[in-house]
Amino acid sequence: MKNARTHHPARPAATARPGRRPRRLVATAAAAATALTLLITGCGTDSSPDSARPEGLVPEGQLKDPTSTVTITYAGAAYSADDMKPVLDAFHKAHPTIKVDYQSVPFDQFNSVLSTRLSRRDATLDLFDVDMPRTDAYQARGWLTDLSAAFPDLATRVDPASLDAATNDGKLVALPYQTSSQLLYYNKKLLKKAGVSFPSQKAEDRMTWEQVTADARTAQKDGGAKWGLLFDQVNRYYQLQPLAESLGGGSGVTGKDSLTADLTNDGWTKAMTWYGSLYQDKISPRGVPVAQTPETFAAGDVAFFPGGPWWATRFTDEKDLDFGVAPYPYFEGGKPATPTGGWSLGLNPASKKAQAAQIFMKFMALDKGGYAQYMSGLAVPPSNTAGTETFYSQPVFKDPRMAGAVELTAHELAHTAVLRARTPGYVEFEDALGRAFEDIANGTAPGTALTSATKAVDQAWAKYR
Amino acid sequence: MSPTPATSDTTRTTSGPSAPRRRLARGTPDQTRRRRRTLRDATTAALFLLPALILIAVLRLVPVVQAASDATHSSLPGSALPPQWVGLDNFTALWHSDTFWTSVQQTLLFNVIVNPLQIAIALALAVLLTQNLPASGLWRTLVFLPAAVPMTGSAVVWGIGLRPDGPVNAVLGTVGIDQQPFLTSPHQVIASLILIASWIGVGYWMIFLIAGLNDIPQVYYEAARVDGAGPLRRFWSITLPQLRRPLLFVLVADTVSNFVLFAPIQILTNGGPERRTSFLMYDIFHNSFELADPHTAAAELLVLLALMIAIVAVQFRLLGEAEDR
């Protein structure tokens, strides 16, 4: 090799420019590294010390529309821009001097979008959706405004669980507008073919998860179901917490300040062992992301689908999909427990258009039943008690396939609904649990996954203590 | 900004034969003029350099300083309240965090495998495609093509392809291989990501190596052939040594790009299963944006930076040795 080089002066460039390339490489490496730095630090915190409250908030009786046009910005994750259009159209008609700029953000990105905008005291965002279990976490971060004086008499106008979820330390910090419940959808065609009797739609005849598992297996074996049972939100605490609650495992959080994870008790371990076995036994499919689960049921591939009532409009659109609804199951020897909670509206403390925003909040959550009266395909109950009537008289509930859903939802909200854990560290908690659920579904031993989630949560919560 | 004054000045002083004599005759004013010209040249140079200097400061120095500042402050995640000075507390917290150590370990593991592998394949392809094959331009294009597809696009497609009930398993099934979990298994996820990253990267790095191969004078090979060297011997004794510089460039650049690999992880695994793909770059994003904790993220970022600088420094040492020979 040495010979080849010294004998041929054809490549003097190799030695004539020593160091030039390295320097360029250093620059490349540094550029890459610093570009990263920029990416991350570009959104570092930069907050002013004063904890400002927006000016202009008044008790709701004294609200006045602005005289010249005011535009408020509202970032939401509960509904798409299309869903919101009729609500906004009605609002713009009723309040011509206020324009609402609605920005729909996918749920998975919502927390990062809010943290970037609110932690920088960005006044260009006025209103945002608040996922109910995150209320305490947002309040601890200084993202919410005290609305106690602005909406003084809510107790008679919204359901108690929603009001409780929007209250922190005795103060109303968000305006609740939507709650939720869950149903067990089942595919009649697949069950019939397998000779499995349909589940009852009555709350008192609620199926056990054990029974559902057995029927799901039969539907796969004899009914040609590709999958026996598929959860709507395969990796979310919202839908899986009731499994542990049913077995007495609790919400997963204990302690006076709600900063101690309690995920390795018998209830959680047993519930998650069952959950993991669904995937182990190929009753549920591995590797199907949350966004694709409802489509799998809509395509007629799944026998049982515990899921949100918001999919009712999607499923009733499928003319050939023969399905029914039943109560959310519970474990043998346990108690019925169903998911609940929904969305509130939060007001950015840095907002410069608080009164216009307050008028919209009132319209959205309270006026004559609020937003629910304008949404045709709404299948999630509003928090507002006046709005529930409109909700239950919607066309989607008239579809024979949805028979029993109204009574069931009303019953669950009143008797079996369990709120998610309330803790200032909810974001980290939900994140760690989401990973644990995914790992359990993918075959990790439930004990191992829950222990490592507990450890991750405890380490992440150190900064709150 | 315009270079015109300096040019016209030069033209004037060298325009006529009398110019040097005049300059000698009037020594002091001439010195003044020269000084003025130097000053003007310096100003012009500064003006030309200014945009680059500003960019370096804004894009490189300021972020590093800010990262250091963020890393030594802390506040409740996402808090609107002002952050407090905490010294090295964020680093201590990282030191005690299992999540962080898993990230470091998995980042290193991934890079130790993916970089040599990608370079070996890229080199093999480069050698193969410089062998006067028929339609070699077509093959090169085909191998390079994945690099031209946006990474997010390829990640989504691979995600669907590698689903347990996806097309890759369907193909494996036809040849009698059992369904594989790929991205959903803690034991296969790293290998799956290496496959995806290499599918994207190999063609790109191959192009640099082909350029390097074409630079090697044919006479070496002819001389070696006359001396009776076989193809393997020629590869070890001519191709590899002559390719050392492009190879080291590819090594450094590939290492940097794999250390900051992000899109496939964010799209396909979210750091799972069992945090096996929670590489540092992803974990930094996760802490900063999903958990709203830029302070921990900044501390982690500085660790990643130090790690990369150390590894790239070692690679430069190799490069230096290569050039000394």
Coordinates of N, CA, C and O in Angstrom, one line a residue, chain B residues 99-215:
Chain B
T99 N -34.3 5.3 33.5 CA -34.7 5.6 32.2 C -33.6 6.2 31.4 O -33.3 5.8 30.2
F100 N -32.8 7.1 32.0 CA -31.7 7.8 31.3 C -30.6 6.7 31.0 O -30.1 6.7 29.8
W101 N -30.3 5.9 31.9 CA -29.2 4.9 31.7 C -29.6 3.9 30.6 O -28.8 3.5 29.8
T102 N -30.9 3.6 30.6 CA -31.4 2.7 29.5 C -31.2 3.4 28.2 O -30.7 2.7 27.2
S103 N -31.5 4.7 28.1 CA -31.3 5.4 26.9 C -29.9 5.4 26.4 O -29.6 5.2 25.3
V104 N -28.9 5.7 27.4 CA -27.5 5.7 27.0 C -27.1 4.4 26.5 O -26.5 4.3 25.4
Q105 N -27.5 3.3 27.2 CA -27.0 2.0 26.9 C -27.6 1.6 25.5 O -26.8 1.1 24.6
Q106 N -28.9 1.9 25.3 CA -29.5 1.5 24.0 C -28.9 2.3 22.8 O -28.8 1.8 21.7
T107 N -28.7 3.6 23.1 CA -28.1 4.4 22.0 C -26.8 3.9 21.6 O -26.5 3.7 20.4
L108 N -25.9 3.5 22.6 CA -24.6 3.0 22.2 C -24.7 1.6 21.5 O -24.0 1.4 20.5
L109 N -25.6 0.8 22.0 CA -25.7 -0.5 21.4 C -26.1 -0.4 20.0 O -25.6 -1.0 19.1
F110 N -27.1 0.4 19.7 CA -27.6 0.6 18.4 C -26.5 1.1 17.4 O -26.3 0.6 16.3
N111 N -25.7 2.1 17.9 CA -24.7 2.7 17.1 C -23.5 1.7 16.9 O -22.9 1.8 15.8
V112 N -23.2 0.9 17.9 CA -22.1 0.0 17.7 C -22.4 -1.0 16.6 O -21.5 -1.5 15.8
I113 N -23.7 -1.4 16.5 CA -24.1 -2.3 15.4 C -24.3 -1.6 14.1 O -23.8 -2.0 13.0
V114 N -25.1 -0.5 14.1 CA -25.6 0.0 12.9 C -24.5 0.6 12.0 O -24.5 0.5 10.8
N115 N -23.6 1.3 12.6 CA -22.6 2.1 11.8 C -21.7 1.1 11.0 O -21.6 1.3 9.8
P116 N -21.0 0.2 11.7 CA -20.1 -0.7 10.9 C -20.9 -1.5 9.8 O -20.5 -1.6 8.7
L117 N -22.2 -1.9 10.2 CA -23.0 -2.7 9.3 C -23.3 -1.9 8.0 O -23.1 -2.3 6.9
Q118 N -23.8 -0.6 8.3 CA -24.2 0.2 7.1 C -23.0 0.5 6.2 O -23.1 0.4 5.0
I119 N -21.8 0.7 6.8 CA -20.7 1.1 6.0 C -20.2 -0.2 5.3 O -19.8 -0.1 4.1
A120 N -20.2 -1.3 5.9 CA -19.8 -2.6 5.2 C -20.7 -2.8 4.0 O -20.2 -3.1 2.9
I121 N -22.0 -2.7 4.2 CA -22.9 -2.9 3.1 C -22.7 -1.9 2.0 O -22.7 -2.2 0.8
A122 N -22.6 -0.6 2.4 CA -22.4 0.5 1.4 C -21.2 0.2 0.6 O -21.1 0.4 -0.6
L123 N -20.1 -0.2 1.3 CA -18.8 -0.5 0.6 C -19.0 -1.7 -0.3 O -18.5 -1.6 -1.5
A124 N -19.6 -2.7 0.1 CA -19.8 -3.9 -0.7 C -20.6 -3.5 -2.0 O -20.2 -3.9 -3.1
L125 N -21.7 -2.7 -1.8 CA -22.5 -2.3 -2.9 C -21.7 -1.4 -3.9 O -21.7 -1.5 -5.1
A126 N -20.9 -0.5 -3.3 CA -20.1 0.4 -4.1 C -19.1 -0.3 -4.9 O -18.9 -0.1 -6.1
V127 N -18.4 -1.3 -4.3 CA -17.4 -2.1 -5.1 C -18.1 -2.9 -6.2 O -17.7 -2.9 -7.4
L128 N -19.3 -3.5 -5.8 CA -20.0 -4.3 -6.8 C -20.5 -3.4 -8.0 O -20.4 -3.8 -9.1
L129 N -21.0 -2.2 -7.7 CA -21.6 -1.4 -8.7 C -20.5 -0.6 -9.5 O -20.9 0.3 -10.3
T130 N -19.2 -0.8 -9.2 CA -18.2 -0.1 -10.0 C -17.5 -1.2 -10.9 O -16.4 -1.0 -11.4
Q131 N -18.1 -2.4 -11.0 CA -17.5 -3.5 -11.7 C -17.9 -3.7 -13.1 O -18.0 -4.8 -13.6
N132 N -18.3 -2.6 -13.8 CA -18.7 -2.7 -15.2 C -19.8 -3.6 -15.4 O -19.8 -4.4 -16.4
L133 N -20.8 -3.6 -14.5 CA -22.0 -4.5 -14.7 C -22.8 -3.8 -15.8 O -22.8 -2.6 -16.0
P134 N -23.7 -4.7 -16.4 CA -24.6 -4.0 -17.4 C -25.6 -3.2 -16.6 O -26.0 -3.6 -15.5
A135 N -26.0 -2.1 -17.1 CA -27.0 -1.2 -16.5 C -26.7 -0.8 -15.1 O -27.5 -0.7 -14.3
S136 N -25.4 -0.5 -14.9 CA -25.0 -0.2 -13.5 C -25.6 1.1 -13.0 O -25.9 1.3 -11.8
G137 N -25.9 2.0 -14.0 CA -26.5 3.3 -13.6 C -27.9 3.0 -13.0 O -28.3 3.6 -12.0
L138 N -28.6 2.1 -13.6 CA -29.9 1.7 -13.1 C -29.9 1.2 -11.7 O -30.6 1.6 -10.8
W139 N -28.9 0.2 -11.5 CA -28.8 -0.4 -10.1 C -28.4 0.7 -9.1 O -29.0 0.7 -8.0
R140 N -27.5 1.6 -9.5 CA -27.1 2.6 -8.5 C -28.3 3.5 -8.1 O -28.6 3.8 -7.0
T141 N -29.1 3.8 -9.2 CA -30.3 4.6 -8.9 C -31.3 3.9 -7.9 O -31.8 4.5 -7.0
L142 N -31.5 2.6 -8.2 CA -32.4 1.8 -7.4 C -31.9 1.8 -5.9 O -32.7 1.9 -5.0
V143 N -30.6 1.6 -5.8 CA -30.1 1.5 -4.4 C -30.1 2.8 -3.7 O -30.4 2.9 -2.5
F144 N -30.0 3.9 -4.5 CA -30.0 5.2 -3.9 C -31.4 5.7 -3.6 O -31.6 6.6 -2.7
L145 N -32.3 5.3 -4.3 CA -33.7 5.8 -4.3 C -34.3 6.0 -2.8 O -34.9 7.0 -2.5
P146 N -34.1 5.0 -1.9 CA -34.7 5.2 -0.6 C -34.2 6.4 0.1 O -35.0 7.0 0.9
A147 N -33.0 6.9 -0.2 CA -32.5 8.1 0.4 C -33.3 9.3 0.0 O -33.3 10.3 0.6
A148 N -33.9 9.2 -1.2 CA -34.6 10.3 -1.8 C -36.0 10.4 -1.2 O -36.7 11.4 -1.4
V149 N -36.5 9.3 -0.6 CA -37.9 9.4 0.0 C -37.8 10.0 1.4 O -36.9 9.7 2.1
P150 N -38.7 10.9 1.7 CA -38.6 11.5 3.1 C -38.7 10.4 4.1 O -39.4 9.4 4.0
M151 N -37.9 10.6 5.2 CA -37.8 9.5 6.2 C -39.1 9.2 6.9 O -39.4 8.1 7.2
T152 N -39.9 10.2 7.1 CA -41.2 10.0 7.7 C -42.0 9.0 6.9 O -42.7 8.1 7.4
G153 N -42.0 9.3 5.5 CA -42.7 8.4 4.6 C -42.3 7.0 4.7 O -43.1 6.0 4.9
S154 N -40.9 6.8 4.6 CA -40.4 5.4 4.7 C -40.8 4.7 6.0 O -41.1 3.6 6.1
A155 N -40.7 5.6 7.1 CA -41.0 5.0 8.4 C -42.4 4.5 8.5 O -42.7 3.4 9.0
V156 N -43.4 5.3 8.0 CA -44.8 4.8 8.0 C -45.0 3.6 7.2 O -45.6 2.6 7.6
V157 N -44.4 3.5 6.0 CA -44.5 2.4 5.1 C -43.9 1.1 5.8 O -44.5 0.0 5.8
W158 N -42.7 1.3 6.4 CA -42.1 0.1 7.1 C -43.0 -0.3 8.3 O -43.0 -1.5 8.6
G159 N -43.6 0.7 8.9 CA -44.4 0.4 10.1 C -45.5 -0.6 9.7 O -45.9 -1.5 10.4
I160 N -46.2 -0.3 8.6 CA -47.3 -1.1 8.1 C -46.7 -2.5 7.6 O -47.2 -3.5 7.9
G161 N -45.6 -2.4 6.9 CA -44.9 -3.6 6.4 C -44.6 -4.6 7.5 O -44.7 -5.8 7.4
L162 N -44.1 -4.1 8.6 CA -43.6 -4.9 9.7 C -44.6 -5.3 10.8 O -44.3 -5.9 11.8
R163 N -45.9 -4.8 10.6 CA -46.9 -5.2 11.5 C -47.0 -6.7 11.6 O -46.8 -7.4 10.6
P164 N -47.3 -7.2 12.8 CA -47.4 -8.7 12.9 C -48.3 -9.3 11.9 O -48.0 -10.4 11.4
D165 N -49.4 -8.6 11.5 CA -50.2 -9.2 10.4 C -50.0 -8.5 9.1 O -50.8 -8.5 8.2
G166 N -48.8 -7.9 8.9 CA -48.5 -7.2 7.7 C -47.8 -8.0 6.6 O -47.7 -9.2 6.7
P167 N -47.5 -7.3 5.5 CA -47.0 -8.0 4.3 C -45.7 -8.7 4.5 O -45.5 -9.8 3.9
V168 N -44.8 -8.2 5.3 CA -43.5 -8.9 5.4 C -43.7 -10.3 6.0 O -43.2 -11.3 5.6
N169 N -44.6 -10.4 7.1 CA -44.9 -11.7 7.6 C -45.7 -12.6 6.7 O -45.5 -13.8 6.7
A170 N -46.5 -11.9 5.8 CA -47.2 -12.7 4.8 C -46.2 -13.4 3.9 O -46.3 -14.6 3.6
V171 N -45.1 -12.7 3.5 CA -44.1 -13.2 2.6 C -43.3 -14.3 3.3 O -43.1 -15.4 2.8
L172 N -43.0 -14.1 4.6 CA -42.3 -15.1 5.4 C -43.1 -16.3 5.5 O -42.6 -17.5 5.5
G173 N -44.4 -16.1 5.7 CA -45.4 -17.3 5.8 C -45.3 -18.2 4.6 O -45.4 -19.4 4.7
T174 N -45.2 -17.6 3.4 CA -45.2 -18.4 2.2 C -44.0 -19.3 2.1 O -44.0 -20.3 1.4
V175 N -42.9 -18.9 2.7 CA -41.7 -19.8 2.7 C -41.6 -20.6 4.0 O -40.5 -21.1 4.3
G176 N -42.7 -20.6 4.8 CA -42.7 -21.5 5.9 C -42.1 -20.9 7.2 O -41.8 -21.7 8.1
I177 N -41.9 -19.6 7.3 CA -41.3 -19.0 8.5 C -42.4 -18.5 9.3 O -43.4 -17.8 8.8
D178 N -42.4 -18.8 10.6 CA -43.4 -18.3 11.6 C -43.5 -16.8 11.6 O -42.6 -16.1 11.3
Q179 N -44.7 -16.3 12.0 CA -45.0 -14.9 12.1 C -43.9 -14.3 13.1 O -43.7 -14.8 14.2
Q180 N -43.3 -13.2 12.7 CA -42.3 -12.5 13.6 C -42.9 -11.2 14.2 O -43.7 -10.5 13.5
P181 N -42.6 -10.9 15.5 CA -43.2 -9.7 16.1 C -42.5 -8.4 15.6 O -43.1 -7.3 15.8
F182 N -41.3 -8.5 15.1 CA -40.5 -7.3 14.7 C -40.6 -6.1 15.7 O -40.1 -6.3 16.8
L183 N -41.3 -5.0 15.3 CA -41.2 -3.8 16.2 C -41.9 -4.0 17.5 O -41.7 -3.1 18.4
T184 N -42.7 -5.0 17.7 CA -43.4 -5.2 18.9 C -42.6 -6.0 19.9 O -43.1 -6.2 21.1
S185 N -41.5 -6.6 19.5 CA -40.7 -7.4 20.4 C -39.5 -6.7 20.9 O -38.7 -6.2 20.2
P186 N -39.2 -6.8 22.3 CA -38.0 -6.1 22.8 C -36.7 -6.8 22.2 O -35.7 -6.2 22.2
H187 N -36.9 -8.0 21.7 CA -35.7 -8.7 21.2 C -35.4 -8.4 19.7 O -34.4 -8.7 19.2
Q188 N -36.5 -8.0 19.0 CA -36.3 -7.8 17.6 C -36.3 -6.3 17.2 O -36.1 -6.0 16.0
V189 N -36.7 -5.4 18.1 CA -37.0 -4.0 17.7 C -35.7 -3.3 17.2 O -35.7 -2.6 16.2
I190 N -34.6 -3.6 17.9 CA -33.3 -2.9 17.5 C -33.0 -3.4 16.1 O -32.6 -2.6 15.2
A191 N -33.1 -4.7 15.9 CA -32.7 -5.3 14.5 C -33.7 -4.7 13.5 O -33.2 -4.3 12.4
S192 N -35.0 -4.5 13.8 CA -35.9 -3.9 12.9 C -35.6 -2.5 12.5 O -35.6 -2.1 11.4
L193 N -35.2 -1.7 13.5 CA -34.8 -0.3 13.3 C -33.5 -0.3 12.5 O -33.4 0.6 11.6
I194 N -32.6 -1.2 12.7 CA -31.4 -1.2 11.9 C -31.7 -1.5 10.5 O -31.2 -0.8 9.6
L195 N -32.6 -2.4 10.3 CA -33.1 -2.7 8.9 C -33.6 -1.4 8.2 O -33.2 -1.1 7.1
I196 N -34.5 -0.7 8.9 CA -35.1 0.5 8.3 C -34.1 1.6 8.1 O -34.0 2.1 7.0
A197 N -33.3 1.8 9.1 CA -32.3 2.9 9.0 C -31.3 2.6 7.9 O -30.9 3.4 7.1
S198 N -30.9 1.3 7.7 CA -30.0 0.9 6.7 C -30.6 1.0 5.3 O -29.9 1.4 4.3
W199 N -31.8 0.6 5.2 CA -32.5 0.6 3.9 C -32.5 2.1 3.4 O -32.3 2.3 2.2
I200 N -32.6 3.0 4.3 CA -32.6 4.4 3.9 C -31.2 4.9 3.7 O -30.9 5.5 2.7
G201 N -30.2 4.5 4.6 CA -28.9 5.1 4.6 C -27.9 4.5 3.6 O -27.0 5.2 3.1
V202 N -28.0 3.2 3.4 CA -26.9 2.5 2.7 C -26.7 3.1 1.3 O -25.5 3.4 0.9
G203 N -27.7 3.4 0.5 CA -27.6 3.9 -0.8 C -26.9 5.3 -0.8 O -26.1 5.6 -1.7
Y204 N -27.3 6.1 0.2 CA -26.7 7.4 0.3 C -25.2 7.3 0.5 O -24.4 8.0 -0.2
W205 N -24.8 6.5 1.5 CA -23.3 6.5 1.8 C -22.6 5.8 0.6 O -21.4 6.1 0.4
M206 N -23.3 4.9 -0.1 CA -22.7 4.2 -1.2 C -22.2 5.2 -2.3 O -21.1 5.0 -2.8
I207 N -23.0 6.3 -2.5 CA -22.6 7.2 -3.5 C -21.2 7.9 -3.2 O -20.4 8.0 -4.1
F208 N -21.0 8.2 -1.9 CA -19.7 8.8 -1.6 C -18.6 7.8 -1.8 O -17.5 8.1 -2.3
L209 N -18.8 6.5 -1.5 CA -17.8 5.5 -1.7 C -17.5 5.2 -3.2 O -16.4 5.0 -3.6
I210 N -18.6 5.3 -4.0 CA -18.4 5.1 -5.4 C -17.5 6.2 -6.0 O -16.6 6.0 -6.8
A211 N -17.8 7.4 -5.5 CA -16.9 8.6 -6.0 C -15.5 8.3 -5.6 O -14.6 8.6 -6.4
G212 N -15.3 7.8 -4.3 CA -13.9 7.5 -3.9 C -13.3 6.4 -4.7 O -12.1 6.5 -5.1
L213 N -14.0 5.4 -5.1 CA -13.5 4.3 -5.9 C -13.1 4.8 -7.2 O -12.0 4.4 -7.7
N214 N -13.9 5.7 -7.8 CA -13.6 6.1 -9.2 C -12.3 7.0 -9.2 O -11.8 7.3 -10.2
D215 N -12.0 7.5 -8.0 CA -10.8 8.3 -7.9 C -9.5 7.5 -7.8 O -8.4 8.1 -8.0

